[in-house]
Amino acid sequence: MSEGLTLLAVDDELPALHDLARMLRASAAVAHVDSSASGEDALGKLARRRYDGVFLDVRMPGVDGLELAGVVRRFGDPPAIVFVSAYENAAVEAFELHVLDYLVKPVSRHRIDEAINRVAAEAGRRTSAEEPGGEGDGDAGLIPVSNLRGRGTRLLPRAAILYVEAQGDFVRIYTEEGGRYLLRASLADLSARWSGHAFVRVHRRYVVNLRRAVEVRPNLNGTADLVLSDGSEVPVARRNLPDLLRRLRL
């Protein structure tokens, strides 16, 4: 974790939120801290950015900490969750949600540092799992994406994705039923993180799900078009074609 942790602090009480964010930023192990004053805003941030850990108040109006933690647990690559609460009566639910730590307000510097160290250790295990030979998240992984046809965030099964297209600081995700969604990520990052789930970069602008590929159509100039299960075609660059054919064993 030489680059430092990226954390999200969530609390509906602004003074408590500012204090929590300040304490997190004071740690040498932390590189960046975002803040959210509601569960709804936190979910939006989680859909746009990958966090190593979320320090989360339990009792909030609207989407409370328990509900948000339950949603986050279903992500394909969930951040570690640390509850920060003035009450101890959510400890059982925290255990059931596999929360990494439970801090009771007022939180001491020592307990904050302990929780940050646990998040760092968990992030290290996640990184190892994503490396070749690791045990990355399963095919049932859910990806939080922004819905282009209306405001809000949807949890999209990764297995339902046909291909991904680069769109500046975002990627556009296409699904078999015709859905189109946005995710704040780079194509290089996604191709690396999802390589263990049959996703392959075939072009500087495209990553495809090989489990949805049905045909490769070579072109005279050495490139090709990859036909997917819905009939859509994705261009394959000349330099990427040999690796694609090898993976498809053609």
PDB file of C-alpha atoms in Angstrom:
ATOM      1  CA  MET A   1       0.000   0.000   0.000  1.00  0.00           C
ATOM      2  CA  SER A   2       2.842   2.447  -0.796  1.00  0.00           C
ATOM      3  CA  GLU A   3       0.478   4.869  -2.558  1.00  0.00           C
ATOM      4  CA  GLY A   4      -1.787   5.188   0.467  1.00  0.00           C
ATOM      5  CA  LEU A   5      -5.433   4.370   1.107  1.00  0.00           C
ATOM      6  CA  THR A   6      -8.454   5.985  -0.512  1.00  0.00           C
ATOM      7  CA  LEU A   7     -11.258   6.303   2.035  1.00  0.00           C
ATOM      8  CA  LEU A   8     -14.848   7.534   2.215  1.00  0.00           C
ATOM      9  CA  ALA A   9     -16.241   9.074   5.425  1.00  0.00           C
ATOM     10  CA  VAL A  10     -20.038   9.057   5.830  1.00  0.00           C
ATOM     11  CA  ASP A  11     -22.021  10.837   8.568  1.00  0.00           C
ATOM     12  CA  ASP A  12     -25.187  12.953   8.368  1.00  0.00           C
ATOM     13  CA  GLU A  13     -23.969  15.254  11.183  1.00  0.00           C
ATOM     14  CA  LEU A  14     -21.559  17.701   9.556  1.00  0.00           C
ATOM     15  CA  PRO A  15     -19.374  18.458  12.624  1.00  0.00           C
ATOM     16  CA  ALA A  16     -18.897  14.727  13.210  1.00  0.00           C
ATOM     17  CA  LEU A  17     -18.221  14.198   9.501  1.00  0.00           C
ATOM     18  CA  HIS A  18     -15.576  16.928   9.403  1.00  0.00           C
ATOM     19  CA  ASP A  19     -13.887  15.554  12.535  1.00  0.00           C
ATOM     20  CA  LEU A  20     -13.857  12.024  11.138  1.00  0.00           C
ATOM     21  CA  ALA A  21     -12.459  13.121   7.771  1.00  0.00           C
ATOM     22  CA  ARG A  22      -9.793  15.209   9.533  1.00  0.00           C
ATOM     23  CA  MET A  23      -8.681  12.269  11.686  1.00  0.00           C
ATOM     24  CA  LEU A  24      -8.521   9.977   8.665  1.00  0.00           C
ATOM     25  CA  ARG A  25      -6.464  12.489   6.655  1.00  0.00           C
ATOM     26  CA  ALA A  26      -4.010  12.815   9.539  1.00  0.00           C
ATOM     27  CA  SER A  27      -2.866   9.218   9.068  1.00  0.00           C
ATOM     28  CA  ALA A  28       0.312   8.681   7.060  1.00  0.00           C
ATOM     29  CA  ALA A  29      -1.289   5.547   5.571  1.00  0.00           C
ATOM     30  CA  VAL A  30      -4.087   7.563   3.933  1.00  0.00           C
ATOM     31  CA  ALA A  31      -3.678   9.275   0.562  1.00  0.00           C
ATOM     32  CA  HIS A  32      -7.204  10.613  -0.055  1.00  0.00           C
ATOM     33  CA  VAL A  33     -10.472  11.038   1.864  1.00  0.00           C
ATOM     34  CA  ASP A  34     -13.889  11.897   0.406  1.00  0.00           C
ATOM     35  CA  SER A  35     -16.891  12.859   2.543  1.00  0.00           C
ATOM     36  CA  SER A  36     -20.626  12.192   2.237  1.00  0.00           C
ATOM     37  CA  ALA A  37     -23.394  13.574   4.460  1.00  0.00           C
ATOM     38  CA  SER A  38     -25.958  10.931   3.428  1.00  0.00           C
ATOM     39  CA  GLY A  39     -26.183   7.317   2.400  1.00  0.00           C
ATOM     40  CA  GLU A  40     -27.553   8.325  -0.991  1.00  0.00           C
ATOM     41  CA  ASP A  41     -24.591  10.598  -1.714  1.00  0.00           C
ATOM     42  CA  ALA A  42     -22.190   7.910  -0.495  1.00  0.00           C
ATOM     43  CA  LEU A  43     -23.695   5.348  -2.878  1.00  0.00           C
ATOM     44  CA  GLY A  44     -23.211   7.771  -5.766  1.00  0.00           C
ATOM     45  CA  LYS A  45     -19.546   8.270  -4.844  1.00  0.00           C
ATOM     46  CA  LEU A  46     -19.063   4.518  -4.515  1.00  0.00           C
ATOM     47  CA  ALA A  47     -20.458   4.091  -8.020  1.00  0.00           C
ATOM     48  CA  ARG A  48     -17.919   6.520  -9.442  1.00  0.00           C
ATOM     49  CA  ARG A  49     -14.760   5.676  -7.533  1.00  0.00           C
ATOM     50  CA  ARG A  50     -13.051   2.690  -6.009  1.00  0.00           C
ATOM     51  CA  TYR A  51     -12.386   3.022  -2.266  1.00  0.00           C
ATOM     52  CA  ASP A  52     -10.260   0.890   0.012  1.00  0.00           C
ATOM     53  CA  GLY A  53     -12.506   1.567   2.984  1.00  0.00           C
ATOM     54  CA  VAL A  54     -15.710   3.299   4.078  1.00  0.00           C
ATOM     55  CA  PHE A  55     -15.998   4.771   7.609  1.00  0.00           C
ATOM     56  CA  LEU A  56     -19.743   4.796   8.066  1.00  0.00           C
ATOM     57  CA  ASP A  57     -22.173   6.171  10.642  1.00  0.00           C
ATOM     58  CA  VAL A  58     -24.887   3.662  11.522  1.00  0.00           C
ATOM     59  CA  ARG A  59     -27.896   5.880  12.212  1.00  0.00           C
ATOM     60  CA  MET A  60     -28.728   8.270   9.372  1.00  0.00           C
ATOM     61  CA  PRO A  61     -31.988   9.450   7.795  1.00  0.00           C
ATOM     62  CA  GLY A  62     -32.891   7.901   4.449  1.00  0.00           C
ATOM     63  CA  VAL A  63     -30.413   5.164   3.597  1.00  0.00           C
ATOM     64  CA  ASP A  64     -28.812   4.374   6.943  1.00  0.00           C
ATOM     65  CA  GLY A  65     -25.444   2.772   7.595  1.00  0.00           C
ATOM     66  CA  LEU A  66     -26.778  -0.769   7.892  1.00  0.00           C
ATOM     67  CA  GLU A  67     -28.651  -0.519   4.595  1.00  0.00           C
ATOM     68  CA  LEU A  68     -25.686   1.046   2.816  1.00  0.00           C
ATOM     69  CA  ALA A  69     -23.315  -1.605   4.182  1.00  0.00           C
ATOM     70  CA  GLY A  70     -25.674  -4.306   2.938  1.00  0.00           C
ATOM     71  CA  VAL A  71     -25.615  -2.832  -0.563  1.00  0.00           C
ATOM     72  CA  VAL A  72     -21.835  -2.394  -0.543  1.00  0.00           C
ATOM     73  CA  ARG A  73     -21.345  -6.020   0.493  1.00  0.00           C
ATOM     74  CA  ARG A  74     -22.935  -7.040  -2.836  1.00  0.00           C
ATOM     75  CA  PHE A  75     -20.416  -5.109  -4.930  1.00  0.00           C
ATOM     76  CA  GLY A  76     -18.124  -7.163  -7.113  1.00  0.00           C
ATOM     77  CA  ASP A  77     -15.103  -5.657  -5.362  1.00  0.00           C
ATOM     78  CA  PRO A  78     -16.407  -4.213  -2.075  1.00  0.00           C
ATOM     79  CA  PRO A  79     -14.390  -1.804   0.077  1.00  0.00           C
ATOM     80  CA  ALA A  80     -13.823  -2.598   3.733  1.00  0.00           C
ATOM     81  CA  ILE A  81     -16.556  -1.237   6.004  1.00  0.00           C
ATOM     82  CA  VAL A  82     -15.862   0.371   9.386  1.00  0.00           C
ATOM     83  CA  PHE A  83     -18.885   1.437  11.438  1.00  0.00           C
ATOM     84  CA  VAL A  84     -18.556   4.643  13.463  1.00  0.00           C
ATOM     85  CA  SER A  85     -21.467   5.070  15.874  1.00  0.00           C
ATOM     86  CA  ALA A  86     -22.511   6.625  19.160  1.00  0.00           C
ATOM     87  CA  TYR A  87     -24.361   3.383  19.909  1.00  0.00           C
ATOM     88  CA  GLU A  88     -23.220  -0.182  20.475  1.00  0.00           C
ATOM     89  CA  ASN A  89     -26.523  -1.895  19.694  1.00  0.00           C
ATOM     90  CA  ALA A  90     -25.712  -2.484  16.004  1.00  0.00           C
ATOM     91  CA  ALA A  91     -22.763  -4.752  16.772  1.00  0.00           C
ATOM     92  CA  VAL A  92     -24.695  -7.935  15.950  1.00  0.00           C
ATOM     93  CA  GLU A  93     -25.759  -6.578  12.550  1.00  0.00           C
ATOM     94  CA  ALA A  94     -22.193  -5.415  11.953  1.00  0.00           C
ATOM     95  CA  PHE A  95     -20.918  -8.929  12.583  1.00  0.00           C
ATOM     96  CA  GLU A  96     -23.477 -10.382  10.173  1.00  0.00           C
ATOM     97  CA  LEU A  97     -22.413  -7.879   7.506  1.00  0.00           C
ATOM     98  CA  HIS A  98     -18.737  -8.801   7.999  1.00  0.00           C
ATOM     99  CA  VAL A  99     -17.872  -5.242   8.998  1.00  0.00           C
ATOM    100  CA  LEU A 100     -14.132  -4.877   9.503  1.00  0.00           C
ATOM    101  CA  ASP A 101     -14.302  -2.778  12.683  1.00  0.00           C
ATOM    102  CA  TYR A 102     -16.805  -1.016  14.940  1.00  0.00           C
ATOM    103  CA  LEU A 103     -15.811   2.327  16.465  1.00  0.00           C
ATOM    104  CA  VAL A 104     -17.853   3.934  19.237  1.00  0.00           C
ATOM    105  CA  LYS A 105     -18.014   7.737  19.395  1.00  0.00           C
ATOM    106  CA  PRO A 106     -16.165   9.700  20.596  1.00  0.00           C
ATOM    107  CA  VAL A 107     -13.439   7.873  18.672  1.00  0.00           C
ATOM    108  CA  SER A 108      -9.859   8.052  19.908  1.00  0.00           C
ATOM    109  CA  ARG A 109      -6.840   8.553  17.683  1.00  0.00           C
ATOM    110  CA  HIS A 110      -5.652   5.096  18.721  1.00  0.00           C
ATOM    111  CA  ARG A 111      -8.862   3.387  17.567  1.00  0.00           C
ATOM    112  CA  ILE A 112      -8.853   5.310  14.281  1.00  0.00           C
ATOM    113  CA  ASP A 113      -5.295   4.156  13.615  1.00  0.00           C
ATOM    114  CA  GLU A 114      -6.206   0.564  14.467  1.00  0.00           C
ATOM    115  CA  ALA A 115      -9.096   0.637  12.018  1.00  0.00           C
ATOM    116  CA  ILE A 116      -6.958   2.212   9.281  1.00  0.00           C
ATOM    117  CA  ASN A 117      -4.348  -0.528   9.768  1.00  0.00           C
ATOM    118  CA  ARG A 118      -7.057  -3.161   9.380  1.00  0.00           C
ATOM    119  CA  VAL A 119      -8.310  -1.501   6.186  1.00  0.00           C
ATOM    120  CA  ALA A 120      -4.724  -1.400   4.859  1.00  0.00           C
ATOM    121  CA  ALA A 121      -4.269  -5.100   5.590  1.00  0.00           C
ATOM    122  CA  GLU A 122      -7.575  -5.938   3.890  1.00  0.00           C
ATOM    123  CA  ALA A 123      -6.641  -3.811   0.880  1.00  0.00           C
ATOM    124  CA  GLY A 124      -3.369  -5.704   0.633  1.00  0.00           C
ATOM    125  CA  ARG A 125      -5.229  -9.013   0.589  1.00  0.00           C
ATOM    126  CA  ARG A 126      -7.566  -7.712  -2.128  1.00  0.00           C
ATOM    127  CA  THR A 127      -4.603  -6.629  -4.239  1.00  0.00           C
ATOM    128  CA  SER A 128      -3.001 -10.064  -3.881  1.00  0.00           C
ATOM    129  CA  ALA A 129      -6.265 -11.732  -4.884  1.00  0.00           C
ATOM    130  CA  GLU A 130      -6.375  -9.724  -8.099  1.00  0.00           C
ATOM    131  CA  GLU A 131      -2.861 -10.752  -9.147  1.00  0.00           C
ATOM    132  CA  PRO A 132      -2.355 -13.787 -11.439  1.00  0.00           C
ATOM    133  CA  GLY A 133      -3.134 -16.931  -9.470  1.00  0.00           C
ATOM    134  CA  GLY A 134      -5.141 -14.965  -6.872  1.00  0.00           C
ATOM    135  CA  GLU A 135      -8.739 -15.501  -5.877  1.00  0.00           C
ATOM    136  CA  GLY A 136     -10.564 -12.491  -7.251  1.00  0.00           C
ATOM    137  CA  ASP A 137     -14.269 -11.813  -6.807  1.00  0.00           C
ATOM    138  CA  GLY A 138     -16.683 -14.329  -8.281  1.00  0.00           C
ATOM    139  CA  ASP A 139     -18.772 -14.236 -11.430  1.00  0.00           C
ATOM    140  CA  ALA A 140     -21.792 -13.148  -9.383  1.00  0.00           C
ATOM    141  CA  GLY A 141     -19.994  -9.855  -8.665  1.00  0.00           C
ATOM    142  CA  LEU A 142     -22.209  -6.775  -8.831  1.00  0.00           C
ATOM    143  CA  ILE A 143     -20.868  -3.570 -10.353  1.00  0.00           C
ATOM    144  CA  PRO A 144     -22.346  -0.198  -9.240  1.00  0.00           C
ATOM    145  CA  VAL A 145     -23.034   1.754 -12.439  1.00  0.00           C
ATOM    146  CA  SER A 146     -24.814   4.997 -13.343  1.00  0.00           C
ATOM    147  CA  ASN A 147     -28.018   4.556 -15.324  1.00  0.00           C
ATOM    148  CA  LEU A 148     -27.975   6.622 -18.545  1.00  0.00           C
ATOM    149  CA  ARG A 149     -31.764   6.447 -18.907  1.00  0.00           C
ATOM    150  CA  GLY A 150     -32.496   8.009 -15.562  1.00  0.00           C
ATOM    151  CA  ARG A 151     -30.796   9.269 -12.452  1.00  0.00           C
ATOM    152  CA  GLY A 152     -29.573   6.806  -9.881  1.00  0.00           C
ATOM    153  CA  THR A 153     -27.254   3.860  -9.474  1.00  0.00           C
ATOM    154  CA  ARG A 154     -27.833   0.256 -10.491  1.00  0.00           C
ATOM    155  CA  LEU A 155     -26.024  -2.858  -9.324  1.00  0.00           C
ATOM    156  CA  LEU A 156     -25.188  -4.678 -12.550  1.00  0.00           C
ATOM    157  CA  PRO A 157     -24.006  -8.318 -12.624  1.00  0.00           C
ATOM    158  CA  ARG A 158     -20.619  -8.389 -14.329  1.00  0.00           C
ATOM    159  CA  ALA A 159     -21.583 -11.562 -16.177  1.00  0.00           C
ATOM    160  CA  ALA A 160     -24.329  -9.598 -17.983  1.00  0.00           C
ATOM    161  CA  ILE A 161     -21.827  -7.222 -19.582  1.00  0.00           C
ATOM    162  CA  LEU A 162     -21.106  -7.634 -23.311  1.00  0.00           C
ATOM    163  CA  TYR A 163     -18.338  -5.081 -23.688  1.00  0.00           C
ATOM    164  CA  VAL A 164     -16.937  -1.854 -22.291  1.00  0.00           C
ATOM    165  CA  GLU A 165     -15.999   1.259 -24.253  1.00  0.00           C
ATOM    166  CA  ALA A 166     -13.663   4.067 -23.152  1.00  0.00           C
ATOM    167  CA  GLN A 167     -15.409   7.440 -22.705  1.00  0.00           C
ATOM    168  CA  GLY A 168     -12.863   9.927 -21.346  1.00  0.00           C
ATOM    169  CA  ASP A 169     -12.662   9.599 -17.555  1.00  0.00           C
ATOM    170  CA  PHE A 170     -15.504   7.065 -17.650  1.00  0.00           C
ATOM    171  CA  VAL A 171     -16.259   3.812 -19.432  1.00  0.00           C
ATOM    172  CA  ARG A 172     -19.580   2.981 -21.095  1.00  0.00           C
ATOM    173  CA  ILE A 173     -20.905  -0.487 -20.336  1.00  0.00           C
ATOM    174  CA  TYR A 174     -23.141  -2.370 -22.819  1.00  0.00           C
ATOM    175  CA  THR A 175     -25.333  -5.320 -21.831  1.00  0.00           C
ATOM    176  CA  GLU A 176     -27.126  -8.004 -23.818  1.00  0.00           C
ATOM    177  CA  GLU A 177     -30.594  -6.604 -23.110  1.00  0.00           C
ATOM    178  CA  GLY A 178     -29.564  -3.279 -24.639  1.00  0.00           C
ATOM    179  CA  GLY A 179     -28.689  -1.445 -21.445  1.00  0.00           C
ATOM    180  CA  ARG A 180     -26.023   1.260 -21.425  1.00  0.00           C
ATOM    181  CA  TYR A 181     -24.374   2.461 -18.237  1.00  0.00           C
ATOM    182  CA  LEU A 182     -21.485   4.639 -17.087  1.00  0.00           C
ATOM    183  CA  LEU A 183     -18.749   3.765 -14.625  1.00  0.00           C
ATOM    184  CA  ARG A 184     -15.931   6.056 -13.511  1.00  0.00           C
ATOM    185  CA  ALA A 185     -12.872   3.933 -14.300  1.00  0.00           C
ATOM    186  CA  SER A 186     -10.126   3.530 -16.850  1.00  0.00           C
ATOM    187  CA  LEU A 187     -10.178   0.802 -19.470  1.00  0.00           C
ATOM    188  CA  ALA A 188      -6.703  -0.330 -18.398  1.00  0.00           C
ATOM    189  CA  ASP A 189      -7.834  -0.711 -14.789  1.00  0.00           C
ATOM    190  CA  LEU A 190     -10.935  -2.706 -15.703  1.00  0.00           C
ATOM    191  CA  SER A 191      -9.095  -5.012 -18.085  1.00  0.00           C
ATOM    192  CA  ALA A 192      -6.576  -5.775 -15.335  1.00  0.00           C
ATOM    193  CA  ARG A 193      -9.164  -6.238 -12.569  1.00  0.00           C
ATOM    194  CA  TRP A 194     -11.540  -8.360 -14.668  1.00  0.00           C
ATOM    195  CA  SER A 195      -8.985 -10.407 -16.591  1.00  0.00           C
ATOM    196  CA  GLY A 196      -9.756 -13.444 -14.443  1.00  0.00           C
ATOM    197  CA  HIS A 197     -13.396 -13.296 -15.543  1.00  0.00           C
ATOM    198  CA  ALA A 198     -12.848 -13.618 -19.321  1.00  0.00           C
ATOM    199  CA  PHE A 199     -12.670  -9.879 -20.034  1.00  0.00           C
ATOM    200  CA  VAL A 200      -9.984  -9.007 -22.592  1.00  0.00           C
ATOM    201  CA  ARG A 201      -8.828  -5.739 -24.112  1.00  0.00           C
ATOM    202  CA  VAL A 202      -9.108  -6.066 -27.895  1.00  0.00           C
ATOM    203  CA  HIS A 203      -8.680  -2.429 -28.899  1.00  0.00           C
ATOM    204  CA  ARG A 204      -7.458   0.802 -27.325  1.00  0.00           C
ATOM    205  CA  ARG A 205     -11.132   1.702 -26.784  1.00  0.00           C
ATOM    206  CA  TYR A 206     -12.734  -1.664 -26.025  1.00  0.00           C
ATOM    207  CA  VAL A 207     -12.719  -4.487 -23.477  1.00  0.00           C
ATOM    208  CA  VAL A 208     -14.967  -7.463 -24.257  1.00  0.00           C
ATOM    209  CA  ASN A 209     -16.482 -10.350 -22.327  1.00  0.00           C
ATOM    210  CA  LEU A 210     -15.231 -13.417 -24.199  1.00  0.00           C
ATOM    211  CA  ARG A 211     -18.059 -15.481 -22.744  1.00  0.00           C
ATOM    212  CA  ARG A 212     -20.379 -13.418 -24.944  1.00  0.00           C
ATOM    213  CA  ALA A 213     -18.279 -13.781 -28.119  1.00  0.00           C
ATOM    214  CA  VAL A 214     -19.742 -15.869 -30.944  1.00  0.00           C
ATOM    215  CA  GLU A 215     -17.602 -15.145 -34.028  1.00  0.00           C
ATOM    216  CA  VAL A 216     -14.350 -13.529 -35.188  1.00  0.00           C
ATOM    217  CA  ARG A 217     -14.491 -11.936 -38.645  1.00  0.00           C
ATOM    218  CA  PRO A 218     -10.997 -11.190 -40.026  1.00  0.00           C
ATOM    219  CA  ASN A 219     -10.455  -8.161 -42.236  1.00  0.00           C
ATOM    220  CA  LEU A 220      -7.995  -7.851 -45.138  1.00  0.00           C
ATOM    221  CA  ASN A 221      -5.875  -5.266 -43.307  1.00  0.00           C
ATOM    222  CA  GLY A 222      -5.010  -7.651 -40.464  1.00  0.00           C
ATOM    223  CA  THR A 223      -7.650  -6.396 -38.049  1.00  0.00           C
ATOM    224  CA  ALA A 224     -10.915  -8.190 -37.219  1.00  0.00           C
ATOM    225  CA  ASP A 225     -14.407  -7.684 -35.870  1.00  0.00           C
ATOM    226  CA  LEU A 226     -15.604  -9.647 -32.865  1.00  0.00           C
ATOM    227  CA  VAL A 227     -19.301 -10.534 -33.019  1.00  0.00           C
ATOM    228  CA  LEU A 228     -21.075 -10.779 -29.673  1.00  0.00           C
ATOM    229  CA  SER A 229     -24.166 -12.699 -28.629  1.00  0.00           C
ATOM    230  CA  ASP A 230     -26.538  -9.805 -29.312  1.00  0.00           C
ATOM    231  CA  GLY A 231     -25.178  -9.324 -32.841  1.00  0.00           C
ATOM    232  CA  SER A 232     -23.116  -6.240 -32.038  1.00  0.00           C
ATOM    233  CA  GLU A 233     -19.565  -6.017 -33.406  1.00  0.00           C
ATOM    234  CA  VAL A 234     -16.452  -4.710 -31.670  1.00  0.00           C
ATOM    235  CA  PRO A 235     -13.261  -3.890 -33.604  1.00  0.00           C
ATOM    236  CA  VAL A 236     -10.146  -5.892 -32.817  1.00  0.00           C
ATOM    237  CA  ALA A 237      -6.821  -4.131 -33.363  1.00  0.00           C
ATOM    238  CA  ARG A 238      -4.104  -5.897 -35.369  1.00  0.00           C
ATOM    239  CA  ARG A 239      -1.759  -6.117 -32.403  1.00  0.00           C
ATOM    240  CA  ASN A 240      -4.495  -7.577 -30.178  1.00  0.00           C
ATOM    241  CA  LEU A 241      -5.734 -10.192 -32.641  1.00  0.00           C
ATOM    242  CA  PRO A 242      -3.120 -12.939 -31.951  1.00  0.00           C
ATOM    243  CA  ASP A 243      -3.816 -12.831 -28.207  1.00  0.00           C
ATOM    244  CA  LEU A 244      -7.572 -12.897 -28.805  1.00  0.00           C
ATOM    245  CA  LEU A 245      -7.310 -15.925 -31.091  1.00  0.00           C
ATOM    246  CA  ARG A 246      -5.089 -17.667 -28.568  1.00  0.00           C
ATOM    247  CA  ARG A 247      -7.606 -17.070 -25.787  1.00  0.00           C
ATOM    248  CA  LEU A 248     -10.426 -18.343 -27.999  1.00  0.00           C
ATOM    249  CA  ARG A 249      -8.211 -21.229 -29.134  1.00  0.00           C
ATOM    250  CA  LEU A 250      -8.874 -20.493 -32.812  1.00  0.00           C
TER     251      LEU A 250
END
